[in-house]
Each structure stands twice: as C-alpha cells, then as structure tokens.
Amino acid sequence: MVPGGKPMLFFPMLALIEPGDEVIYPNPGFPIYESLIRFLEAVPVPLPDVTQLSEKLSDKTKMLILNSPQNPTGEMISAENIRIIADLVRERDLIVLSDEIYSRIYFGEPPLSIASLPGMLEKTIILDGFSKTYAMTGWRLGYGVMPAWIVEAVNRLMVNSNSCTATFTQRAGIAALTGPQDAVATMVAEFRRRRDAFCAALNRVPGIRCPIPQGAFYAFPDITGTGWKSKPLASALLEEAGVACVAGPDFGAYGEGFLRFSVANSYENLMIAVERIGNFLR
C-alpha cells in the first residue's frame, strides 16, 4: 500500500531501471511515465500504437509500461493485442509495469490484465488504486502487486521515503472494497451517458473528430480539422470560451492535434461546454 498511485511507478522504476536502459511507454500517455524515465537517466521509447511494439523492442529494453483503459485517450488494449504483447515479451529480459488504475471504468468488454496470461505473473507489476474506481482521489491510496523478488526493494524505498500509508486511509480502502459496489456501477453508467452525449456533440462541431472512448472518463478529440494547434486552442478555449481542457502535447509529442476533455463533470456542464466550443470555432 502506498500514498497514491505515483509511488508505485516511482519505486519499482527506481529499483529496476539503470541509466541507459530503454523503457517503452504509451505516448500520448500519463506524463509521469516519461518524466520518471528521464529522471532516472534512462531512454524513453514512445509507443503511439501497441501494434508497433515489435519494432520498438531491443536488447536494451528493460521495462514496458502499459495502461488500459488509458489516460488521456480512453482507449483500451484489446484482449487479442494483450496476448500478442505477452508473446512478444514473455522470453525477454524485461518487466511489464501494467497501470490498471482505470480497470473498473469500461463501457464494453472488461480489460484483460497481462498478468493473467501464462508466464506473465512473475514478470508483471500491477499498479492500481482507489482514486478512480471509488472517487477517493484526495485520500491518496494506491497499491502494487508484483513478483516476490521485487517486494523487498520497493518496501525499502517506501519505508525510507514515506514510512507508511496512513492507517485511516487504508481503513477507508477496506470499507470501499468490502462495501456495496452498486455505486461503482452507477458511476460508470453515468460516465457512459456523459461520454455518449459529449462525444456525439463534439462530432457535430466542424473540424473536430472524436473517437468514442472505451474506458476511463476522458474524450480525446482530433482537432486538426479546425486549423488550430493543440496548445493555442486549449488556451483560447479557456480564456475566451471559459472551457477547460488539456492540450494533447502535454501527454507527449504524439498528442499534437488533440485535446483532452474530462467527462467527470455534470451532464449539464458538459453540454454547455460543447456549445461554447462550437460557438467559438464557428
């Protein structure tokens, strides 16, 4: 147990990655992946599409980071592709860090964890937590599941940095896990309703093409048809239309041409936001 999800990125990477090692990570993706790789003086190898993994792997690859459902795109790695990935890395001298923080927020088939496949449990670190599934962001409660041979090193880093995760937040986590789960299903259903309406409305705005996300609570529309670059448009929407979003390049170089919106807001506010976006761009 760790205070939030980030320590379960930082501690295993600090324990396992040496300067010059290559780490393959999703791009666009959670910005902390690339930030930590560079902090450790390793070599970041961006992966814009999992179908390109075979050409990214090398003898220097020591870690593969997966995230499904994904921030910022809302995409999920299909079960077929997870199996292909497992076949590609099973015999290699690397470890998989599987960020499964959104694993309960999906709108179709459930995501497949690579750790569940033959030969992968002993070479996979699972990152998960309570902030997304149980809306416990401020409680700072995350955890990791990993092979026994890594545990001692991660424990040592945890003890020497944070001492422990607050006991009252751990008790709150126990209450979340053992209590009724209907609130989670209700929340996911509401995210689906907002996603459907918001993405449909965005797709009616000239120049915007918004794929339908399969999980998490984000929309990641392609805005290249508007003629704007991502960061200038994000700033203009905030300053002139009063709509907050994040520019795609904040999630990596392959995010140029996209914006990230969150549907973790009220249905009414989302409809107001997309109306303002449309009015601004027309």
Tab-separated table of C-alpha atoms in Angstrom:
chain	number	residue	atom	x	y	z
A	1	MET	CA	0.000	0.000	0.000
A	2	VAL	CA	1.350	3.413	-0.972
A	3	PRO	CA	0.091	7.011	-0.676
A	4	GLY	CA	-1.369	7.401	-4.163
A	5	GLY	CA	-0.549	5.668	-7.413
A	6	LYS	CA	2.636	7.536	-8.348
A	7	PRO	CA	4.881	5.818	-5.763
A	8	MET	CA	4.041	2.518	-7.429
A	9	LEU	CA	5.510	3.949	-10.609
A	10	PHE	CA	8.489	5.592	-8.948
A	11	PHE	CA	9.647	2.884	-6.517
A	12	PRO	CA	9.725	-0.080	-8.957
A	13	MET	CA	11.341	2.045	-11.644
A	14	LEU	CA	13.932	3.387	-9.214
A	15	ALA	CA	14.664	-0.168	-8.067
A	16	LEU	CA	14.925	-1.719	-11.521
A	17	ILE	CA	15.980	0.866	-14.109
A	18	GLU	CA	19.600	1.895	-14.693
A	19	PRO	CA	20.909	4.853	-16.736
A	20	GLY	CA	20.882	3.960	-20.423
A	21	ASP	CA	18.155	1.325	-20.102
A	22	GLU	CA	15.285	1.677	-22.555
A	23	VAL	CA	11.726	1.974	-21.268
A	24	ILE	CA	8.820	1.704	-23.696
A	25	TYR	CA	5.802	3.748	-22.649
A	26	PRO	CA	2.479	4.969	-24.112
A	27	ASN	CA	2.664	8.281	-25.958
A	28	PRO	CA	0.343	10.092	-25.708
A	29	GLY	CA	0.135	8.891	-22.127
A	30	PHE	CA	0.221	9.838	-18.469
A	31	PRO	CA	3.022	12.467	-18.351
A	32	ILE	CA	4.707	10.959	-15.292
A	33	TYR	CA	5.843	7.922	-17.318
A	34	GLU	CA	8.227	9.931	-19.477
A	35	SER	CA	9.142	12.260	-16.616
A	36	LEU	CA	10.316	9.368	-14.425
A	37	ILE	CA	12.192	7.681	-17.267
A	38	ARG	CA	14.157	10.859	-17.901
A	39	PHE	CA	14.692	11.471	-14.175
A	40	LEU	CA	16.343	8.042	-13.938
A	41	GLU	CA	18.543	8.869	-16.961
A	42	ALA	CA	17.007	6.016	-18.891
A	43	VAL	CA	15.978	6.230	-22.544
A	44	PRO	CA	12.294	6.913	-23.197
A	45	VAL	CA	10.934	4.945	-26.164
A	46	PRO	CA	7.485	6.292	-27.059
A	47	LEU	CA	4.818	3.859	-28.223
A	48	PRO	CA	1.973	5.629	-30.042
A	49	ASP	CA	0.303	2.341	-31.039
A	50	VAL	CA	0.719	-1.071	-29.393
A	51	THR	CA	0.822	-2.684	-32.834
A	52	GLN	CA	4.260	-1.063	-33.228
A	53	LEU	CA	5.715	-2.786	-30.166
A	54	SER	CA	7.791	-5.373	-32.020
A	55	GLU	CA	9.787	-2.645	-33.791
A	56	LYS	CA	10.370	-0.744	-30.535
A	57	LEU	CA	11.806	-3.667	-28.573
A	58	SER	CA	15.578	-4.024	-28.357
A	59	ASP	CA	18.206	-5.746	-26.239
A	60	LYS	CA	18.292	-2.588	-24.098
A	61	THR	CA	14.581	-2.672	-23.303
A	62	LYS	CA	14.193	-3.261	-19.548
A	63	MET	CA	10.609	-2.171	-18.960
A	64	LEU	CA	7.351	-1.926	-20.880
A	65	ILE	CA	4.642	0.323	-19.433
A	66	LEU	CA	1.041	-0.482	-20.357
A	67	ASN	CA	-2.087	1.490	-19.455
A	68	SER	CA	-5.531	0.163	-20.315
A	69	PRO	CA	-8.023	1.824	-20.175
A	70	GLN	CA	-5.766	4.715	-20.973
A	71	ASN	CA	-5.287	8.294	-19.931
A	72	PRO	CA	-5.658	10.505	-21.994
A	73	THR	CA	-7.301	8.688	-24.903
A	74	GLY	CA	-9.822	6.447	-23.166
A	75	GLU	CA	-8.669	3.613	-25.427
A	76	MET	CA	-8.365	0.014	-24.287
A	77	ILE	CA	-5.851	-2.535	-25.476
A	78	SER	CA	-7.862	-5.396	-26.926
A	79	ALA	CA	-7.554	-8.864	-25.406
A	80	GLU	CA	-6.056	-10.041	-28.706
A	81	ASN	CA	-3.358	-7.385	-28.577
A	82	ILE	CA	-2.626	-8.082	-24.903
A	83	ARG	CA	-1.970	-11.712	-25.849
A	84	ILE	CA	0.265	-10.617	-28.728
A	85	ILE	CA	2.210	-8.331	-26.372
A	86	ALA	CA	2.644	-11.170	-23.882
A	87	ASP	CA	4.014	-13.415	-26.618
A	88	LEU	CA	6.484	-10.702	-27.646
A	89	VAL	CA	7.894	-10.081	-24.155
A	90	ARG	CA	7.480	-13.368	-22.286
A	91	GLU	CA	11.001	-14.629	-23.009
A	92	ARG	CA	12.712	-11.239	-22.886
A	93	ASP	CA	14.747	-9.855	-20.005
A	94	LEU	CA	12.313	-7.097	-19.142
A	95	ILE	CA	9.449	-6.400	-16.773
A	96	VAL	CA	5.991	-5.088	-17.551
A	97	LEU	CA	4.507	-2.294	-15.461
A	98	SER	CA	0.759	-2.516	-16.022
A	99	ASP	CA	-1.064	0.639	-14.921
A	100	GLU	CA	-4.588	-0.632	-14.246
A	101	ILE	CA	-5.914	2.360	-12.329
A	102	TYR	CA	-8.972	2.616	-14.649
A	103	SER	CA	-9.639	-1.125	-14.833
A	104	ARG	CA	-13.175	-0.873	-13.391
A	105	ILE	CA	-14.224	2.004	-15.657
A	106	TYR	CA	-15.012	0.461	-19.021
A	107	PHE	CA	-18.003	0.501	-21.354
A	108	GLY	CA	-17.844	-2.843	-23.126
A	109	GLU	CA	-15.696	-5.915	-22.680
A	110	PRO	CA	-13.606	-5.744	-19.486
A	111	PRO	CA	-9.889	-5.075	-19.942
A	112	LEU	CA	-7.598	-8.081	-19.860
A	113	SER	CA	-4.674	-7.855	-17.455
A	114	ILE	CA	-1.454	-9.119	-18.980
A	115	ALA	CA	-0.572	-10.577	-15.567
A	116	SER	CA	-3.356	-13.152	-16.005
A	117	LEU	CA	-1.663	-14.760	-19.014
A	118	PRO	CA	0.686	-17.768	-18.778
A	119	GLY	CA	4.220	-16.862	-17.735
A	120	MET	CA	3.422	-13.192	-17.154
A	121	LEU	CA	2.525	-13.007	-13.455
A	122	GLU	CA	6.167	-13.387	-12.437
A	123	LYS	CA	7.275	-10.542	-14.714
A	124	THR	CA	4.466	-8.017	-14.252
A	125	ILE	CA	3.978	-5.213	-11.746
A	126	ILE	CA	0.349	-4.125	-11.435
A	127	LEU	CA	-0.362	-0.553	-10.363
A	128	ASP	CA	-3.855	0.140	-9.058
A	129	GLY	CA	-5.574	2.341	-6.523
A	130	PHE	CA	-8.781	3.787	-5.167
A	131	SER	CA	-8.887	7.269	-6.698
A	132	LYS	CA	-10.738	6.369	-9.898
A	133	THR	CA	-12.972	3.399	-9.076
A	134	TYR	CA	-14.058	4.773	-5.703
A	135	ALA	CA	-13.611	8.516	-6.362
A	136	MET	CA	-11.095	8.676	-3.481
A	137	THR	CA	-8.576	10.959	-5.171
A	138	GLY	CA	-7.825	13.064	-2.102
A	139	TRP	CA	-7.364	10.034	0.144
A	140	ARG	CA	-4.092	9.151	-1.634
A	141	LEU	CA	-4.328	5.379	-1.570
A	142	GLY	CA	-2.678	3.132	-4.140
A	143	TYR	CA	-1.151	-0.307	-4.235
A	144	GLY	CA	1.004	-2.606	-6.247
A	145	VAL	CA	1.012	-6.321	-6.986
A	146	MET	CA	4.416	-7.628	-8.003
A	147	PRO	CA	6.732	-10.646	-8.009
A	148	ALA	CA	8.158	-11.501	-4.599
A	149	TRP	CA	11.727	-10.751	-5.695
A	150	ILE	CA	10.890	-7.041	-6.153
A	151	VAL	CA	8.985	-6.548	-2.899
A	152	GLU	CA	11.964	-6.067	-0.571
A	153	ALA	CA	13.465	-3.281	-2.689
A	154	VAL	CA	10.123	-1.486	-3.040
A	155	ASN	CA	9.443	-1.844	0.701
A	156	ARG	CA	12.847	-0.357	1.494
A	157	LEU	CA	12.170	2.660	-0.719
A	158	MET	CA	8.716	3.106	0.782
A	159	VAL	CA	9.931	2.935	4.386
A	160	ASN	CA	12.769	5.381	3.748
A	161	SER	CA	10.581	7.934	1.980
A	162	ASN	CA	7.011	7.785	3.272
A	163	SER	CA	7.340	5.491	6.313
A	164	CYS	CA	3.842	4.120	5.792
A	165	THR	CA	0.476	4.826	4.223
A	166	ALA	CA	-1.884	6.478	6.713
A	167	THR	CA	-3.923	3.858	8.546
A	168	PHE	CA	-7.198	5.767	8.347
A	169	THR	CA	-6.982	5.892	4.561
A	170	GLN	CA	-6.272	2.157	4.496
A	171	ARG	CA	-9.395	1.579	6.600
A	172	ALA	CA	-11.346	3.695	4.140
A	173	GLY	CA	-9.984	1.465	1.363
A	174	ILE	CA	-11.151	-1.632	3.219
A	175	ALA	CA	-14.615	-0.082	3.525
A	176	ALA	CA	-14.646	0.644	-0.217
A	177	LEU	CA	-13.580	-2.887	-1.153
A	178	THR	CA	-15.882	-4.739	1.219
A	179	GLY	CA	-18.904	-2.444	0.984
A	180	PRO	CA	-21.655	-2.385	-1.665
A	181	GLN	CA	-20.310	-1.999	-5.203
A	182	ASP	CA	-23.500	-0.653	-6.778
A	183	ALA	CA	-22.154	2.919	-6.543
A	184	VAL	CA	-19.325	1.957	-8.902
A	185	ALA	CA	-21.740	0.540	-11.474
A	186	THR	CA	-23.931	3.646	-11.167
A	187	MET	CA	-20.932	5.926	-11.643
A	188	VAL	CA	-19.721	4.027	-14.732
A	189	ALA	CA	-23.222	4.113	-16.242
A	190	GLU	CA	-23.326	7.877	-15.738
A	191	PHE	CA	-19.886	8.252	-17.313
A	192	ARG	CA	-21.197	6.303	-20.303
A	193	ARG	CA	-24.210	8.625	-20.620
A	194	ARG	CA	-21.989	11.697	-20.476
A	195	ARG	CA	-19.449	10.171	-22.865
A	196	ASP	CA	-22.114	9.345	-25.450
A	197	ALA	CA	-23.680	12.805	-25.376
A	198	PHE	CA	-20.426	14.765	-25.184
A	199	CYS	CA	-18.645	12.876	-27.964
A	200	ALA	CA	-21.705	12.998	-30.214
A	201	ALA	CA	-21.945	16.761	-29.696
A	202	LEU	CA	-18.213	17.239	-30.349
A	203	ASN	CA	-18.530	15.287	-33.584
A	204	ARG	CA	-21.095	17.824	-34.780
A	205	VAL	CA	-18.576	20.669	-34.401
A	206	PRO	CA	-16.872	21.429	-37.735
A	207	GLY	CA	-13.229	20.360	-37.781
A	208	ILE	CA	-13.450	18.065	-34.747
A	209	ARG	CA	-13.438	14.262	-34.911
A	210	CYS	CA	-13.902	12.489	-31.602
A	211	PRO	CA	-13.436	8.705	-31.329
A	212	ILE	CA	-15.680	7.052	-28.757
A	213	PRO	CA	-13.534	6.127	-25.728
A	214	GLN	CA	-13.821	2.572	-24.449
A	215	GLY	CA	-12.970	3.304	-20.834
A	216	ALA	CA	-11.795	5.842	-18.234
A	217	PHE	CA	-13.576	9.216	-18.241
A	218	TYR	CA	-11.835	11.188	-20.953
A	219	ALA	CA	-12.514	12.271	-24.515
A	220	PHE	CA	-9.538	12.876	-26.807
A	221	PRO	CA	-10.790	14.521	-29.996
A	222	ASP	CA	-8.712	15.153	-33.094
A	223	ILE	CA	-8.824	18.911	-33.746
A	224	THR	CA	-6.550	19.089	-36.796
A	225	GLY	CA	-9.545	19.894	-38.990
A	226	THR	CA	-10.024	23.195	-37.168
A	227	GLY	CA	-6.679	24.543	-38.365
A	228	TRP	CA	-5.539	25.126	-34.777
A	229	LYS	CA	-2.563	23.658	-32.937
A	230	SER	CA	-3.403	21.991	-29.651
A	231	LYS	CA	-1.896	24.400	-27.112
A	232	PRO	CA	-3.143	27.627	-28.684
A	233	LEU	CA	-6.655	26.183	-28.978
A	234	ALA	CA	-6.651	24.918	-25.394
A	235	SER	CA	-5.606	28.369	-24.180
A	236	ALA	CA	-8.160	30.152	-26.361
A	237	LEU	CA	-10.994	27.903	-25.211
A	238	LEU	CA	-10.116	28.620	-21.584
A	239	GLU	CA	-9.597	32.363	-21.929
A	240	GLU	CA	-12.295	33.205	-24.477
A	241	ALA	CA	-14.926	30.481	-24.083
A	242	GLY	CA	-14.463	29.512	-20.429
A	243	VAL	CA	-13.886	25.833	-21.235
A	244	ALA	CA	-11.002	23.969	-19.579
A	245	CYS	CA	-9.185	21.167	-21.358
A	246	VAL	CA	-5.626	19.881	-21.672
A	247	ALA	CA	-3.555	20.174	-24.831
A	248	GLY	CA	-2.570	16.829	-26.324
A	249	PRO	CA	1.195	17.524	-26.324
A	250	ASP	CA	1.087	17.704	-22.524
A	251	PHE	CA	0.755	13.914	-22.773
A	252	GLY	CA	3.652	13.535	-25.174
A	253	ALA	CA	4.714	14.607	-28.639
A	254	TYR	CA	2.251	12.251	-30.320
A	255	GLY	CA	-0.592	14.172	-28.684
A	256	GLU	CA	-0.253	17.127	-31.056
A	257	GLY	CA	-3.530	17.697	-32.885
A	258	PHE	CA	-5.643	16.533	-29.952
A	259	LEU	CA	-7.260	17.910	-26.804
A	260	ARG	CA	-8.229	16.001	-23.667
A	261	PHE	CA	-11.556	16.661	-22.015
A	262	SER	CA	-12.825	15.024	-18.838
A	263	VAL	CA	-16.436	13.871	-18.536
A	264	ALA	CA	-16.059	13.768	-14.744
A	265	ASN	CA	-18.329	16.784	-14.559
A	266	SER	CA	-22.089	17.219	-14.668
A	267	TYR	CA	-24.015	16.355	-17.820
A	268	GLU	CA	-25.353	19.904	-17.905
A	269	ASN	CA	-21.892	21.488	-17.708
A	270	LEU	CA	-20.593	19.212	-20.447
A	271	MET	CA	-23.411	20.252	-22.775
A	272	ILE	CA	-22.725	23.927	-22.008
A	273	ALA	CA	-19.016	23.335	-22.683
A	274	VAL	CA	-19.529	21.743	-26.077
A	275	GLU	CA	-21.964	24.500	-27.070
A	276	ARG	CA	-19.317	27.086	-26.193
A	277	ILE	CA	-16.675	25.161	-28.150
A	278	GLY	CA	-18.943	25.076	-31.187
A	279	ASN	CA	-19.752	28.778	-30.938
A	280	PHE	CA	-16.066	29.644	-30.586
A	281	LEU	CA	-14.989	27.621	-33.635
A	282	ARG	CA	-17.824	28.621	-35.941
